[in-house]
PDB file of C-alpha atoms in Angstrom:
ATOM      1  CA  UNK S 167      21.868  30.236 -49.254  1.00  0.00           C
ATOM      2  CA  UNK S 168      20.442  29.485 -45.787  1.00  0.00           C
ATOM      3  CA  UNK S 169      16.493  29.697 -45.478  1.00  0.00           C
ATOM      4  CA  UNK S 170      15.446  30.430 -41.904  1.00  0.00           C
ATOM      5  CA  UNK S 171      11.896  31.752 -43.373  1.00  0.00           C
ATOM      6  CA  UNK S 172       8.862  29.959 -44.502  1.00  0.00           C
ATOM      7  CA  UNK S 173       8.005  25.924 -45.136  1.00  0.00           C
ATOM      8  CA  UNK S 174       5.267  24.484 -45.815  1.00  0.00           C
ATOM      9  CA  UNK S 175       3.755  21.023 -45.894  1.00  0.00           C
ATOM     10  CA  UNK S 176       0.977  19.630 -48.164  1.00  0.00           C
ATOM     11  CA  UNK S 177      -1.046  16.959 -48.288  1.00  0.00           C
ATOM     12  CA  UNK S 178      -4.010  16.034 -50.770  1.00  0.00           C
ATOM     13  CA  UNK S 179      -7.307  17.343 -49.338  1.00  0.00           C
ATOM     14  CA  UNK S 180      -9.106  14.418 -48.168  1.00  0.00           C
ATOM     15  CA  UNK S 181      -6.215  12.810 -46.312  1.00  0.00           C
ATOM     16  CA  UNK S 182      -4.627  12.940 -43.268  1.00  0.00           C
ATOM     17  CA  UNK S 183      -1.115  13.339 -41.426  1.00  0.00           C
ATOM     18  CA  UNK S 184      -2.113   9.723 -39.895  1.00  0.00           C
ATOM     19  CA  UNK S 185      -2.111   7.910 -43.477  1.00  0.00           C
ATOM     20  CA  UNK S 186       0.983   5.769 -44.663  1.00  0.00           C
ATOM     21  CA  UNK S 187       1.188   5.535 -48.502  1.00  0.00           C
ATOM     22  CA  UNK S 188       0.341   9.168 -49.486  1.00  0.00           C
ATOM     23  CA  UNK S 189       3.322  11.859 -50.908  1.00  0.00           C
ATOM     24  CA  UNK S 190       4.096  15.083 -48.739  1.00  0.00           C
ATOM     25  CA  UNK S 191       5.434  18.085 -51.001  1.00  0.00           C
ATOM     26  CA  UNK S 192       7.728  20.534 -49.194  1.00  0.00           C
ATOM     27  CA  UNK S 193       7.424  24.157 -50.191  1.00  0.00           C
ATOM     28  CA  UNK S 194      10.321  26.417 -49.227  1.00  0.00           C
ATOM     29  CA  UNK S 195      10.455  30.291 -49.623  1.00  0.00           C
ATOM     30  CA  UNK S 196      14.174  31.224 -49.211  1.00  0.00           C
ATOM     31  CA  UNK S 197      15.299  34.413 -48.062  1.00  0.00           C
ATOM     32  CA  UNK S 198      15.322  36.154 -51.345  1.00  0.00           C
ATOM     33  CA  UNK S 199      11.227  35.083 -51.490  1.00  0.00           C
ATOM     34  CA  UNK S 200      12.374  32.570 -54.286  1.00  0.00           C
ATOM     35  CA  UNK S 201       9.999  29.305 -53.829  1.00  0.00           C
ATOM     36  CA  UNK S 202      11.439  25.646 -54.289  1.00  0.00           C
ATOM     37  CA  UNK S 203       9.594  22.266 -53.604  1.00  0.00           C
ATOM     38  CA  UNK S 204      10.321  18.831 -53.117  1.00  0.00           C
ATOM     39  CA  UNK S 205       8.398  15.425 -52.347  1.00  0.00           C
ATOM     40  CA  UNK S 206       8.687  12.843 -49.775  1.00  0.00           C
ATOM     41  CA  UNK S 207       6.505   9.852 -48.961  1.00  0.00           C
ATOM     42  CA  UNK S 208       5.055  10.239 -45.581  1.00  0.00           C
ATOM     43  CA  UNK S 209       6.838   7.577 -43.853  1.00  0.00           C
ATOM     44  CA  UNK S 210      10.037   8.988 -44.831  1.00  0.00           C
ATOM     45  CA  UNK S 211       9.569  12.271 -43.975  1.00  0.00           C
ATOM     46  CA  UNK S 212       7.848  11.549 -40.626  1.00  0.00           C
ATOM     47  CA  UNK S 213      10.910   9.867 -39.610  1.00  0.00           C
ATOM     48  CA  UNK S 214      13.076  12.856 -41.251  1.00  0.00           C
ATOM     49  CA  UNK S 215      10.728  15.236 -39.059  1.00  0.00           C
ATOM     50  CA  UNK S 216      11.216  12.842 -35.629  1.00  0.00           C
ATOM     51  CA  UNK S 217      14.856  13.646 -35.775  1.00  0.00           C
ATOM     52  CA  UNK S 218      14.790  16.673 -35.999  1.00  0.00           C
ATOM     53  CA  UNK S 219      11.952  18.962 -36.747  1.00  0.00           C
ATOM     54  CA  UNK S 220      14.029  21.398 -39.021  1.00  0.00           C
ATOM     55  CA  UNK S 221      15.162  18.656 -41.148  1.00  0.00           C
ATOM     56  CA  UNK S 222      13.872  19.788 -44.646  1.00  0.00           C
ATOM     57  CA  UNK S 223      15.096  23.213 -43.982  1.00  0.00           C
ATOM     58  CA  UNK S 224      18.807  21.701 -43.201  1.00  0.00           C
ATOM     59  CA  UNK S 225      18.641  20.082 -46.022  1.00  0.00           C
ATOM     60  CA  UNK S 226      17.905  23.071 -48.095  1.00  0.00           C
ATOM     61  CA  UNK S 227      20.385  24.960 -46.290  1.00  0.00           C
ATOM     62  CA  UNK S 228      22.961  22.341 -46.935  1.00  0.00           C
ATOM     63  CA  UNK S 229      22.231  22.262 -50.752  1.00  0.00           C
ATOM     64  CA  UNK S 230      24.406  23.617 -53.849  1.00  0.00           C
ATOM     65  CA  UNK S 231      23.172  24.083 -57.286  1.00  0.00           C
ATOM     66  CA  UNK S 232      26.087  22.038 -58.412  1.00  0.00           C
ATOM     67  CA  UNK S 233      25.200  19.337 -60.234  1.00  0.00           C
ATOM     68  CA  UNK S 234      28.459  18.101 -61.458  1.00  0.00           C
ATOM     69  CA  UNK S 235      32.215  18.243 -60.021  1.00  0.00           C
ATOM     70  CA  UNK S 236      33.703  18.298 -63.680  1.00  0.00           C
ATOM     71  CA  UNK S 237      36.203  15.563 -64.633  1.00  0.00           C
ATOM     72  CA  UNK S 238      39.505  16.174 -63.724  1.00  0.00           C
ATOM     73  CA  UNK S 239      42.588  13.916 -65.293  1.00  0.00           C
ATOM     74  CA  UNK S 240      45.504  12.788 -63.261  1.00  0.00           C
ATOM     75  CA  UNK S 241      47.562  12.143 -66.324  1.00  0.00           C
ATOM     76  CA  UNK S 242      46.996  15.785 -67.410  1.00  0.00           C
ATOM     77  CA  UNK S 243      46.866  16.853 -63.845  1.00  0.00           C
ATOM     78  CA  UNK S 244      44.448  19.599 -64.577  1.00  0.00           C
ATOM     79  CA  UNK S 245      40.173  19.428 -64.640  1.00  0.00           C
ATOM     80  CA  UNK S 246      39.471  18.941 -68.168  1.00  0.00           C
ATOM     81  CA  UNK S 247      35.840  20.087 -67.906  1.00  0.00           C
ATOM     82  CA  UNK S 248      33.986  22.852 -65.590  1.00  0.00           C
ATOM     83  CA  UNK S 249      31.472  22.040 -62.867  1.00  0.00           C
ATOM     84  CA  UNK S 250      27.903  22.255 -64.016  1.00  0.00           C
ATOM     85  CA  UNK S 251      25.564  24.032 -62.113  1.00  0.00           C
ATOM     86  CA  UNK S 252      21.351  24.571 -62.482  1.00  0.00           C
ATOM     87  CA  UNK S 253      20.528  26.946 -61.131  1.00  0.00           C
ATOM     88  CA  UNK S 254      17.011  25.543 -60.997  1.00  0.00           C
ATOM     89  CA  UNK S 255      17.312  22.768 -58.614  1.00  0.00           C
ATOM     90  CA  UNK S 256      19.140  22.504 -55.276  1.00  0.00           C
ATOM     91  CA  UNK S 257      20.912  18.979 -54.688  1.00  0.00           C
ATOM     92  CA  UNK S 258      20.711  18.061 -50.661  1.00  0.00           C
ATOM     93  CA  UNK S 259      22.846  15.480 -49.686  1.00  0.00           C
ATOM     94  CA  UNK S 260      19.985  14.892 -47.042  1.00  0.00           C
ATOM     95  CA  UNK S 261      17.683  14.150 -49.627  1.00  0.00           C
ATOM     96  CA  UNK S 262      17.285  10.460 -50.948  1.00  0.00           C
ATOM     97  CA  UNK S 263      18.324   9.476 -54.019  1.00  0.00           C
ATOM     98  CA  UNK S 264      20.269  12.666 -55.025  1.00  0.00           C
ATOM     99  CA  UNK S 265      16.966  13.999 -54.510  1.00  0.00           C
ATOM    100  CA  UNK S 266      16.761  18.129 -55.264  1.00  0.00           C
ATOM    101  CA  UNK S 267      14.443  20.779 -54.744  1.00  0.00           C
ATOM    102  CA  UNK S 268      13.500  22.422 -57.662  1.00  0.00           C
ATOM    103  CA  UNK S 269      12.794  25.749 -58.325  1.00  0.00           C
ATOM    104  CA  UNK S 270       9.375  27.528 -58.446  1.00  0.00           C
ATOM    105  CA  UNK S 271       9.055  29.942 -61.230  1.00  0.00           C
ATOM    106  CA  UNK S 272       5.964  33.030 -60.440  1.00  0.00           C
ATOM    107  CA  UNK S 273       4.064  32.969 -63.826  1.00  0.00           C
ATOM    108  CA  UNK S 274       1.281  35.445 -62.363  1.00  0.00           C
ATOM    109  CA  UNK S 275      -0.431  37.069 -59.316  1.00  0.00           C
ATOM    110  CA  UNK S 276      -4.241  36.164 -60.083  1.00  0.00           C
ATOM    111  CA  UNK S 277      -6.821  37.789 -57.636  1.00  0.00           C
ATOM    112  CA  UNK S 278      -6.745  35.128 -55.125  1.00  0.00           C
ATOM    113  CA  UNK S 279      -3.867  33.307 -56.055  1.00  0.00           C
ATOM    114  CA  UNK S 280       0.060  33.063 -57.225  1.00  0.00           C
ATOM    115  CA  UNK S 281       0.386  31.002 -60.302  1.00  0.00           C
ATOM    116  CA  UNK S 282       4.067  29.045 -60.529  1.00  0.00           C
ATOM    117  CA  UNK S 283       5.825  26.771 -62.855  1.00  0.00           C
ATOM    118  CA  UNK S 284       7.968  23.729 -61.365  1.00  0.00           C
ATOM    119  CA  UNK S 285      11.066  24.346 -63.150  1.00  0.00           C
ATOM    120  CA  UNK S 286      11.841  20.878 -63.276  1.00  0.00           C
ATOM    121  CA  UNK S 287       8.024  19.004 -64.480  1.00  0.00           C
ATOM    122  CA  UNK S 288       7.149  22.172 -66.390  1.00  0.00           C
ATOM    123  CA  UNK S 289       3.450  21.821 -64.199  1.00  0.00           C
ATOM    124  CA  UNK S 290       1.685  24.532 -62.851  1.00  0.00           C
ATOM    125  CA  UNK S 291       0.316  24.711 -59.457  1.00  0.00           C
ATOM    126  CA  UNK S 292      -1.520  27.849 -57.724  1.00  0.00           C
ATOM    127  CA  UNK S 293      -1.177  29.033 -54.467  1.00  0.00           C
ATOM    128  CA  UNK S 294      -3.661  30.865 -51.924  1.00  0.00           C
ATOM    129  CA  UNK S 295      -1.808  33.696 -50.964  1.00  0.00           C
ATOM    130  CA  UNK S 296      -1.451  32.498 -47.546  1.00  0.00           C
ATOM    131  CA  UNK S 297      -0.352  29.452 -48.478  1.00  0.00           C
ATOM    132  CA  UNK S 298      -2.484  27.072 -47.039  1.00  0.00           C
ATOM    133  CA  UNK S 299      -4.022  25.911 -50.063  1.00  0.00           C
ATOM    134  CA  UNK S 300      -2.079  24.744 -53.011  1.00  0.00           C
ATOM    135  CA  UNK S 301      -3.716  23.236 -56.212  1.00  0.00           C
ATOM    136  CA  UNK S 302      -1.822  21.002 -58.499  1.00  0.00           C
ATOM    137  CA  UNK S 303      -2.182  21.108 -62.511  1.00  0.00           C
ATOM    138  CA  UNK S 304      -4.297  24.051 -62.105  1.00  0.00           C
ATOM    139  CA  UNK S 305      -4.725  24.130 -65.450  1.00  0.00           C
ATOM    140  CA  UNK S 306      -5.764  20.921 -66.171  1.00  0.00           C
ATOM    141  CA  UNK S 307      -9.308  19.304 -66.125  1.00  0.00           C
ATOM    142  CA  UNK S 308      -8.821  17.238 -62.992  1.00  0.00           C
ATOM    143  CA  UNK S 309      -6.605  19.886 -60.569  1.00  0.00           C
ATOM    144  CA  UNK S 310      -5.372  18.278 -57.081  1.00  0.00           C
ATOM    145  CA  UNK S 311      -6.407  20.189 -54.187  1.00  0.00           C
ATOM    146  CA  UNK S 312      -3.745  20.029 -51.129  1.00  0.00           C
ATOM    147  CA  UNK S 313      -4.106  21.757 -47.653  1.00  0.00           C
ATOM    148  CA  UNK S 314      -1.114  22.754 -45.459  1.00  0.00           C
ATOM    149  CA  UNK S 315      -0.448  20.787 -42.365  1.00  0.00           C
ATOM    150  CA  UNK S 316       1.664  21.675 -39.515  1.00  0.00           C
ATOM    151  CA  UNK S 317       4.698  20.260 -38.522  1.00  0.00           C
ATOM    152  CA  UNK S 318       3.386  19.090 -35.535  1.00  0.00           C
ATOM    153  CA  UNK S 319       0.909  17.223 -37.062  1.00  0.00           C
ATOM    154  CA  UNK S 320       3.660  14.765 -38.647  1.00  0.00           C
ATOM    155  CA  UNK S 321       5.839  14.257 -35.712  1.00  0.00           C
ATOM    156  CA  UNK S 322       3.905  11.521 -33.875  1.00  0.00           C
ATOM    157  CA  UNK S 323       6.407  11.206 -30.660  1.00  0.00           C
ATOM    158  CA  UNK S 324       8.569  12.927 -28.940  1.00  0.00           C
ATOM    159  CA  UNK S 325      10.546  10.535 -27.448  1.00  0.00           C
ATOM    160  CA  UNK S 326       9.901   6.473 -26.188  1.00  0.00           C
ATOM    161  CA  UNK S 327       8.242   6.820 -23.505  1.00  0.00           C
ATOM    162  CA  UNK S 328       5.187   8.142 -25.623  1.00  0.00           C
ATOM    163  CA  UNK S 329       4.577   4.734 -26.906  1.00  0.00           C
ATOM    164  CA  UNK S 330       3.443   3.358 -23.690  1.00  0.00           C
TER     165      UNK S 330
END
């Protein structure tokens, strides 16, 4: 599956790009208009971003819904059990700590809004339909409002000489 399409990057309304200790949630629509998310701290994916700009959607490309290679037995010589695969979640070897992106399932199209499950927290978050609003636990009490940011708004430098 390679995703050439859409990403987006969110932030909790109220910060900014320039803050250190704050989560980033990637939103990917793949080619098939399926969406998947993942989350980063900042400082991680700032430096992901610095290296190359299309680094989240390399990762994605680079993912496989296999989750496990099986077990396979030298004495038998054969694989005693299949590979597993979810097909909820794609594993990035990119990603830290086997990190995945999981899948976002459309509940509903409200008037303003899409409604979607994560697949893998069972939460549901709305978004604007041009994406530059997404609210967290939108059915909950206390909902978390996050804007989209641009890339360019993460990727500090360009190169060393923009330090001096």
């Amino acid at each position: 599956m390679t995703a050439k399409s859409e990403i987006w990057y969110y932030i909790d309304s109220g910060h900014s790009p320039e803050e250190s200790n704050i989560q980033v949630t990637i939103v990917i629509k793949d080619n098939s208009g399926q969406l998947w998310s993942y989350s980063e701290p900042i400082s991680t994916l700032k430096q992901n971003l610095l290296n190359n700009r299309d680094y989240y959607i390399d990762a994605f490309n680079k993912g496989t819904h296999k989750i496990d290679d099986g077990y396979y037995s030298s004495v038998f010589g054969k694989q005693l059990l299949q590979p597993t695969y979810d097909e909820n979640k794609i594993l990035s070897p990119m990603l830290r700590s086997y990190g995945f992106f999981a899948r976002l399932i459309v509940l509903e199209k409200t008037e303003k809004s899409y409604v979607v499950e994560d697949s893998f927290s069972h939460g549901k978050i709305a978004f604007s339909f041009d994406f530059k609003t997404m609210v967290g636990g939108c059915d909950k009490v206390n909902p978390i409002y996050c804007t989209s940011v641009p890339v360019d708004r993460f990727i500090v430098r360009r190169s060393i000489d923009d330090l001096f």
